[in-house]
Coordinates of C-alpha atoms and ligand atoms in Angstrom, one line a residue:
X1 CA 101.5 67.1 73.8
X2 CA 99.9 70.5 72.2
X3 CA 98.6 71.9 75.2
X4 CA 100.0 70.8 78.4
X5 CA 98.2 72.5 81.0
X6 CA 100.7 74.9 83.1
X7 CA 101.2 74.0 86.6
X8 CA 103.3 76.0 88.8
X9 CA 106.3 73.9 90.3
X10 CA 105.4 73.1 93.9
X11 CA 107.9 75.7 95.1
X12 CA 106.4 78.7 93.0
X13 CA 102.8 77.7 94.2
X14 CA 104.1 78.1 98.0
X15 CA 105.5 81.1 97.1
X16 CA 101.8 82.6 95.6
X17 CA 100.2 81.4 98.2
X18 CA 102.6 82.6 101.4
X19 CA 101.7 86.3 98.9
X20 CA 98.1 86.0 98.8
X21 CA 97.9 85.5 102.5
X22 CA 99.9 88.4 103.3
X23 CA 98.1 90.5 100.8
X24 CA 94.4 89.6 102.1
X25 CA 95.7 89.4 106.1
X26 CA 97.1 93.0 105.2
X27 CA 94.2 94.4 103.4
X28 CA 92.1 93.4 106.4
X29 CA 94.4 94.9 109.1
X30 CA 94.6 98.4 106.9
X31 CA 90.4 98.4 106.7
X32 CA 90.1 97.8 110.5
X33 CA 92.7 100.4 111.3
X34 CA 91.5 103.4 109.3
X35 CA 87.8 102.1 110.6
X36 CA 89.0 102.9 114.6
X37 CA 90.1 106.5 113.5
X38 CA 87.2 107.6 111.8
X39 CA 85.5 110.0 113.9
X40 CA 82.5 109.5 116.2
X41 CA 78.8 110.5 115.4
X42 CA 79.2 113.0 118.3
X43 CA 82.0 114.3 117.2
X44 CA 80.5 115.0 113.6
X45 CA 77.2 116.3 115.8
X46 CA 79.7 119.1 117.4
X47 CA 81.4 120.0 113.9
X48 CA 78.1 120.4 112.5
X49 CA 76.5 122.1 115.8
X50 CA 79.6 124.4 115.6
X51 CA 79.1 125.2 112.0
X52 CA 75.7 126.3 111.9
X53 CA 76.1 128.8 115.3
X54 CA 79.3 130.4 113.1
X55 CA 76.8 130.6 110.2
X56 CA 74.0 132.6 112.1
X57 CA 76.6 134.6 113.8
X58 CA 78.2 135.5 109.9
X59 CA 74.6 136.2 108.8
X60 CA 74.5 139.2 111.5
X61 CA 77.2 140.8 109.5
X62 CA 76.2 139.6 105.8
X63 CA 72.7 138.1 106.2
X64 CA 73.3 136.8 102.2
X65 CA 75.6 134.6 103.4
X66 CA 76.3 131.1 103.9
X67 CA 78.8 128.7 105.3
X68 CA 80.2 125.6 103.7
X69 CA 82.3 123.0 105.0
X70 CA 85.5 122.0 102.4
X71 CA 88.4 119.7 102.8
X72 CA 88.2 116.7 104.9
X73 CA 85.0 117.4 106.8
X74 CA 83.5 117.1 103.5
X75 CA 85.0 115.0 101.2
X76 CA 84.8 111.2 103.3
X77 CA 88.7 111.6 103.9
X78 CA 88.3 112.7 107.6
X79 CA 89.6 111.3 110.6
X80 CA 88.4 111.3 114.0
X81 CA 90.0 115.3 115.5
X82 CA 90.3 116.4 111.6
X83 CA 90.3 120.2 111.6
X84 CA 87.1 122.3 110.1
X85 CA 87.5 124.1 106.8
X86 CA 84.8 126.6 106.1
X87 CA 84.1 128.8 103.4
X88 CA 82.0 131.7 103.4
X89 CA 80.3 132.3 100.5
X90 CA 78.0 136.2 99.8
X91 CA 75.5 135.7 97.5
X92 CA 74.3 139.6 97.5
X93 CA 76.1 142.1 95.0
X94 CA 77.5 144.7 97.1
X95 CA 79.7 143.1 99.9
X96 CA 82.7 143.6 102.4
X97 CA 86.3 142.8 101.0
X98 CA 87.7 139.5 102.4
X99 CA 89.8 141.5 104.7
X100 CA 87.3 143.7 105.9
X101 CA 84.8 140.6 106.7
X102 CA 87.6 138.6 108.8
X103 CA 88.4 141.8 110.8
X104 CA 84.6 142.2 111.7
X105 CA 84.1 138.7 111.8
X106 CA 87.3 138.3 114.1
X107 CA 86.2 141.1 116.4
X108 CA 82.8 139.2 116.6
X109 CA 83.6 136.1 117.5
X110 CA 86.0 137.3 120.2
X111 CA 83.1 139.0 121.5
X112 CA 80.3 136.4 121.3
X113 CA 81.5 132.8 121.8
X114 CA 84.2 131.1 123.8
X115 CA 86.8 130.6 120.6
X116 CA 90.1 132.0 120.9
X117 CA 90.1 134.0 117.8
X118 CA 93.1 135.3 115.3
X119 CA 91.8 136.7 112.4
X120 CA 94.7 137.0 109.5
X121 CA 93.2 139.6 107.2
X122 CA 96.6 140.0 105.4
X123 CA 97.6 136.5 104.3
X124 CA 97.6 135.5 100.8
X125 CA 93.9 134.0 101.4
X126 CA 92.2 135.9 104.3
X127 CA 91.0 133.7 106.8
X128 CA 89.7 133.8 110.6
X129 CA 91.6 130.8 113.0
X130 CA 89.4 129.8 115.6
X131 CA 90.2 127.3 118.1
X132 CA 88.4 125.7 121.4
X133 CA 90.1 124.0 124.3
X134 CA 90.0 120.8 124.8
X135 CA 87.0 119.7 127.4
X136 CA 85.1 116.5 128.7
X137 CA 83.1 116.3 125.8
X138 CA 85.4 117.3 123.3
X139 CA 88.7 115.4 124.4
X140 CA 90.6 117.3 121.5
X141 CA 88.8 120.3 121.2
X142 CA 88.5 121.8 118.0
X143 CA 90.5 123.7 115.5
X144 CA 88.7 125.9 112.5
X145 CA 89.5 127.9 109.6
X146 CA 87.3 130.3 107.6
X147 CA 87.7 131.6 104.5
X148 CA 85.4 133.6 102.2
X149 CA 84.4 133.0 98.7
X150 CA 86.7 130.3 97.8
X151 CA 84.3 128.3 95.1
X152 CA 87.4 126.2 93.8
X153 CA 88.1 124.9 97.2
X154 CA 84.2 124.0 97.3
X155 CA 84.8 122.3 94.2
X156 CA 87.7 120.2 94.3
X157 CA 86.4 118.9 97.1
X158 CA 83.7 117.7 95.3
X159 CA 85.5 116.1 93.0
X160 CA 87.7 114.4 95.6
X161 CA 84.3 113.1 97.2
X162 CA 83.5 111.7 93.8
X163 CA 86.4 109.7 93.6
X164 CA 85.6 108.0 96.9
X165 CA 82.1 107.5 96.0
X166 CA 83.5 105.6 93.1
X167 CA 85.0 102.9 95.1
X168 CA 85.0 103.9 98.6
X169 CA 86.4 100.7 100.2
X170 CA 89.7 100.7 98.6
X171 CA 89.8 104.7 98.0
X172 CA 89.3 106.0 101.2
X173 CA 91.2 102.7 102.9
X174 CA 94.2 104.0 101.1
X175 CA 93.6 107.7 101.5
X176 CA 92.9 107.2 105.1
X177 CA 95.9 104.9 106.2
X178 CA 98.2 107.3 104.0
X179 CA 97.1 110.6 105.9
X180 CA 97.7 108.9 109.0
X181 CA 101.0 107.4 108.0
X182 CA 102.1 110.8 106.6
X183 CA 100.9 112.7 109.8
X184 CA 102.8 110.1 111.8
X185 CA 106.3 110.0 110.2
X186 CA 105.9 113.7 110.1
X187 CA 106.1 114.6 106.2
X188 CA 102.4 116.3 106.2
X189 CA 103.5 119.9 106.6
X190 CA 103.9 122.6 104.3
X191 CA 104.8 124.8 106.6
X192 CA 108.0 123.0 107.4
X193 CA 108.5 122.2 104.0
X194 CA 107.0 118.5 103.7
X195 CA 103.2 118.6 101.4
X196 CA 99.7 118.9 102.4
X197 CA 97.3 116.3 103.3
X198 CA 95.6 117.7 99.7
X199 CA 98.7 116.6 97.8
X200 CA 98.9 113.2 99.3
X201 CA 95.2 112.6 98.3
X202 CA 96.1 113.8 94.7
X203 CA 99.0 111.1 94.5
X204 CA 96.6 108.8 95.3
X205 CA 93.8 109.5 93.2
X206 CA 96.9 110.0 90.2
X207 CA 98.2 106.5 90.9
X208 CA 94.5 104.7 90.9
X209 CA 93.7 106.9 87.2
X210 CA 96.9 107.0 85.5
X211 CA 99.5 104.5 86.9
X212 CA 97.5 101.6 87.6
X213 CA 96.3 99.7 84.4
X214 CA 94.1 98.4 84.6
X215 CA 93.2 101.6 85.9
X216 CA 91.2 101.5 89.5
X217 CA 89.2 104.9 88.6
X218 CA 88.5 106.6 85.4
X219 CA 89.3 110.2 84.6
X220 CA 86.3 112.2 85.9
X221 CA 87.9 115.7 84.2
X222 CA 87.5 114.0 80.6
X223 CA 84.5 111.7 80.4
X224 CA 82.0 112.7 78.1
X225 CA 79.4 114.6 79.5
X226 CA 76.2 113.6 79.5
X227 CA 74.0 116.2 78.8
X228 CA 75.3 119.8 76.9
X229 CA 77.8 122.4 79.3
X230 CA 78.0 125.8 78.9
X231 CA 80.9 127.8 79.8
X232 CA 79.2 129.9 82.5
X233 CA 78.2 126.9 84.3
X234 CA 81.4 125.6 84.7
X235 CA 83.5 128.2 84.4
X236 CA 85.2 130.1 88.1
X237 CA 87.6 132.5 87.9
X238 CA 88.5 131.4 84.2
X239 CA 89.1 128.0 85.3
X240 CA 87.4 124.7 83.9
X241 CA 85.8 123.1 86.5
X242 CA 83.7 120.8 85.1
X243 CA 83.8 116.7 85.8
X244 CA 81.4 114.4 85.6
X245 CA 79.6 114.1 89.0
X246 CA 76.8 112.0 88.3
X247 CA 78.5 109.0 90.1
X248 CA 75.3 107.0 90.4
X249 CA 75.1 106.8 86.4
X250 CA 78.6 106.2 86.6
X251 CA 78.7 103.3 88.5
X252 CA 75.8 101.6 86.3
X253 CA 77.7 102.2 83.4
X254 CA 81.3 101.5 84.1
X255 CA 83.4 99.0 86.5
X256 CA 86.7 99.1 87.2
X257 CA 88.3 95.6 85.6
X258 CA 91.4 96.3 88.6
X259 CA 90.6 93.7 91.1
X260 CA 94.1 94.1 93.4
X261 CA 93.4 94.3 96.8
X262 CA 94.0 97.8 99.0
X263 CA 96.9 96.3 100.2
X264 CA 98.5 95.6 96.9
X265 CA 97.5 99.1 95.4
X266 CA 99.4 100.4 98.9
X267 CA 101.9 98.0 98.2
X268 CA 102.3 99.1 94.4
X269 CA 101.5 102.7 95.9
X270 CA 105.0 103.1 97.7
X271 CA 107.2 101.5 95.1
X272 CA 105.5 103.5 92.2
X273 CA 106.4 107.1 94.3
X274 CA 109.9 105.3 95.6
X275 CA 111.2 104.2 92.0
X276 CA 109.1 105.3 89.3
X277 CA 107.9 108.6 89.3
X278 CA 109.9 111.0 87.4
X279 CA 110.7 113.8 90.3
X280 CA 112.8 115.8 88.2
X281 CA 111.4 116.3 85.1
X282 CA 107.0 115.1 85.7
X283 CA 104.4 116.8 87.1
X284 CA 101.8 114.5 88.4
X285 CA 98.2 115.7 86.9
X286 CA 94.6 114.2 87.6
X287 CA 93.6 116.3 84.7
X288 CA 95.9 114.8 82.3
X289 CA 98.0 112.3 83.4
X290 CA 102.1 112.4 83.5
X291 CA 103.1 115.7 82.0
X292 CA 106.7 117.5 82.0
X293 CA 107.4 120.3 84.1
X294 CA 108.9 122.1 80.8
X295 CA 105.7 122.2 79.2
X296 CA 103.7 123.8 82.4
X297 CA 107.2 126.2 82.8
X298 CA 107.6 124.8 86.1
X299 CA 111.4 123.7 85.6
X300 CA 113.6 123.5 88.3
X301 CA 116.7 123.8 86.4
X302 CA 119.6 125.0 88.7
X303 CA 121.7 126.8 86.1
X304 CA 119.2 128.8 84.6
X305 CA 117.3 130.2 87.2
X306 CA 118.7 133.1 89.4
X307 CA 115.6 133.2 91.8
X308 CA 116.2 131.0 94.5
X309 CA 112.3 131.0 95.2
X310 CA 111.2 129.8 91.7
X311 CA 113.4 127.3 91.5
X312 CA 112.6 125.8 95.2
X313 CA 108.7 126.1 94.1
X314 CA 109.1 123.1 91.6
X315 CA 111.0 120.2 93.1
X316 CA 107.9 118.5 93.3
X317 CA 105.5 119.2 91.1
X318 CA 101.5 118.2 91.5
X319 CA 99.2 120.0 89.5
X320 CA 95.7 121.4 90.8
X321 CA 92.9 119.6 89.2
X322 CA 91.1 122.9 88.6
X323 CA 93.8 125.4 88.9
X324 CA 96.1 124.3 86.5
X325 CA 98.9 126.7 87.1
X326 CA 99.1 126.2 90.6
X327 CA 101.5 123.7 91.7
X328 CA 100.1 121.8 94.7
X329 CA 103.4 121.0 96.0
X330 CA 105.1 124.0 95.5
X331 CA 105.6 124.3 99.1
X332 CA 108.1 121.2 99.3
X333 CA 111.8 121.8 99.7
X334 CA 114.8 120.1 98.9
X335 CA 115.3 118.2 102.4
X336 CA 111.3 118.2 102.0
X337 CA 111.8 116.2 99.2
X338 CA 114.2 114.1 100.4
X339 CA 112.6 113.3 103.6
X340 CA 109.4 112.1 101.6
X341 CA 111.0 109.9 98.9
X342 CA 113.1 108.3 101.9
X343 CA 109.6 107.5 103.8
X344 CA 108.5 105.7 100.4
X345 CA 111.3 103.9 100.2
X346 CA 111.3 102.8 104.6
X347 CA 107.8 102.1 103.5
X348 CA 108.2 99.8 100.4
X349 CA 111.3 98.2 102.4
X350 CA 109.3 97.1 105.7
X351 CA 106.2 95.6 103.2
X352 CA 108.9 93.9 101.1
X353 CA 109.8 91.5 104.0
X354 CA 106.4 90.5 104.2
X355 CA 106.0 91.0 108.7
X356 CA 103.0 90.4 110.1
X357 CA 100.1 92.5 108.9
X358 CA 100.1 94.5 112.6
X359 CA 103.6 94.3 112.7
X360 CA 103.7 95.8 109.4
X361 CA 101.0 98.9 110.4
X362 CA 102.6 99.4 113.3
X363 CA 106.3 99.8 111.9
X364 CA 105.1 101.8 108.9
X365 CA 103.3 104.5 111.5
X366 CA 105.8 104.4 114.1
X367 CA 106.2 107.9 115.3
Ligands
CTP401 N1 93.1 123.2 99.7 C1 93.7 123.7 98.4 N2 94.8 124.1 97.3 C2 96.1 123.5 98.5 C3 95.4 123.4 99.9 C4 94.3 122.8 100.1 O1 92.2 123.9 97.2 N3 97.2 124.3 98.0 C5 92.1 122.8 99.8 C6 91.4 121.7 99.5 O2 89.7 121.8 99.1 C7 91.2 120.4 100.4 C8 91.0 121.5 101.6 O3 91.8 122.6 101.1 O4 90.3 119.7 100.1 C9 92.1 120.9 102.5 O5 93.2 121.0 102.7 P1 94.1 120.2 103.6 O6 93.5 120.3 104.8 O7 95.1 119.9 103.0 O8 93.3 118.7 103.5 P2 92.2 117.9 104.1 O9 91.9 116.8 103.5 O10 91.1 118.3 105.1 O11 93.3 117.1 105.4 P3 93.1 117.1 107.2 O12 92.3 116.4 107.8 O13 94.5 116.8 107.2 O14 92.9 118.6 107.0
MG402 MG1 91.5 119.6 106.7

């Protein structure tokens, strides 16, 4: 009687297979759900045409300039009708200041194009905001921001793109679903005290790299480099932007031993951020794992801080992957965080009742 094979009692077995059925059906539904929200080829073509047109116009002011996409248009996390984030890089040494460029470009675009133009030369990061009204060929119009010399944003876009490439199905499905979910549940607005899309993407990557065991993704910023790297090549404005970006090579050498389905990961994501993440003391860092607010000087100590503002800034802490002194969640207010955590809990509750997959998705994303 030494090695009796373990056989689950029938009741447990039924339970396990019911769970399997639920997560398989939900994974399939999640995948189908995000696929129909991807941008159409026409939309991508129109956007690329817009980028080229704008680049041509900018070159009449700064001949040595390039206009590059960043954000969701460039990292594989774009949904239908998402905004365009563009960044102008100027390769000449003598160039106009960002705020002068914003003013000049604003005037030029006003004269030469049909866009509604709003130059913001005095913003923390000076940008020109553009929009195009809906038309039959472009039912949702276009919204676009043009910034200048934002090289860190180009690099963090490339980092997120590389993470998406390692495990496209699971990573993209999770991220795209959470973007839709957070928008429909109205917790995706830094202006209203909640979190940007960029913040949610970092939460997903953090979860897949540092919370899941075995991890779904490796830590691209901590892998050993294959060739020597020089400081000049990897630093931008004093920030180390190096990461392992040879994804073909990586996929030859590394494979996650985590085989969970998208649905299992999503259920666990909601559970982790509703129950386990230490909002009061922790900082989510995709570079270094869980850090302490204290060690970064990001305390949220109500008694010792005289400044309402600085206190308010660190309720929820997500370290930017490269600009490590920047808290990506700094706009999240007390009420915003309450709302966000409430939504994580609500989602967990819905999924715990194991409804049919389509019912689950429509309840989760109910507006
Ligand atoms: N970004 C950043 N720091 C922030 C917010 C944004 O560097 N605090 C940069 C990132 O490069 C990010 C890009 O701006 O990829 C766009 O941010 P956001 O609009 O929040 O994300 P998207 O993925 O573009 O989401 P959406 O489709 O909702 O626009
Ligand atoms: Mg965007």
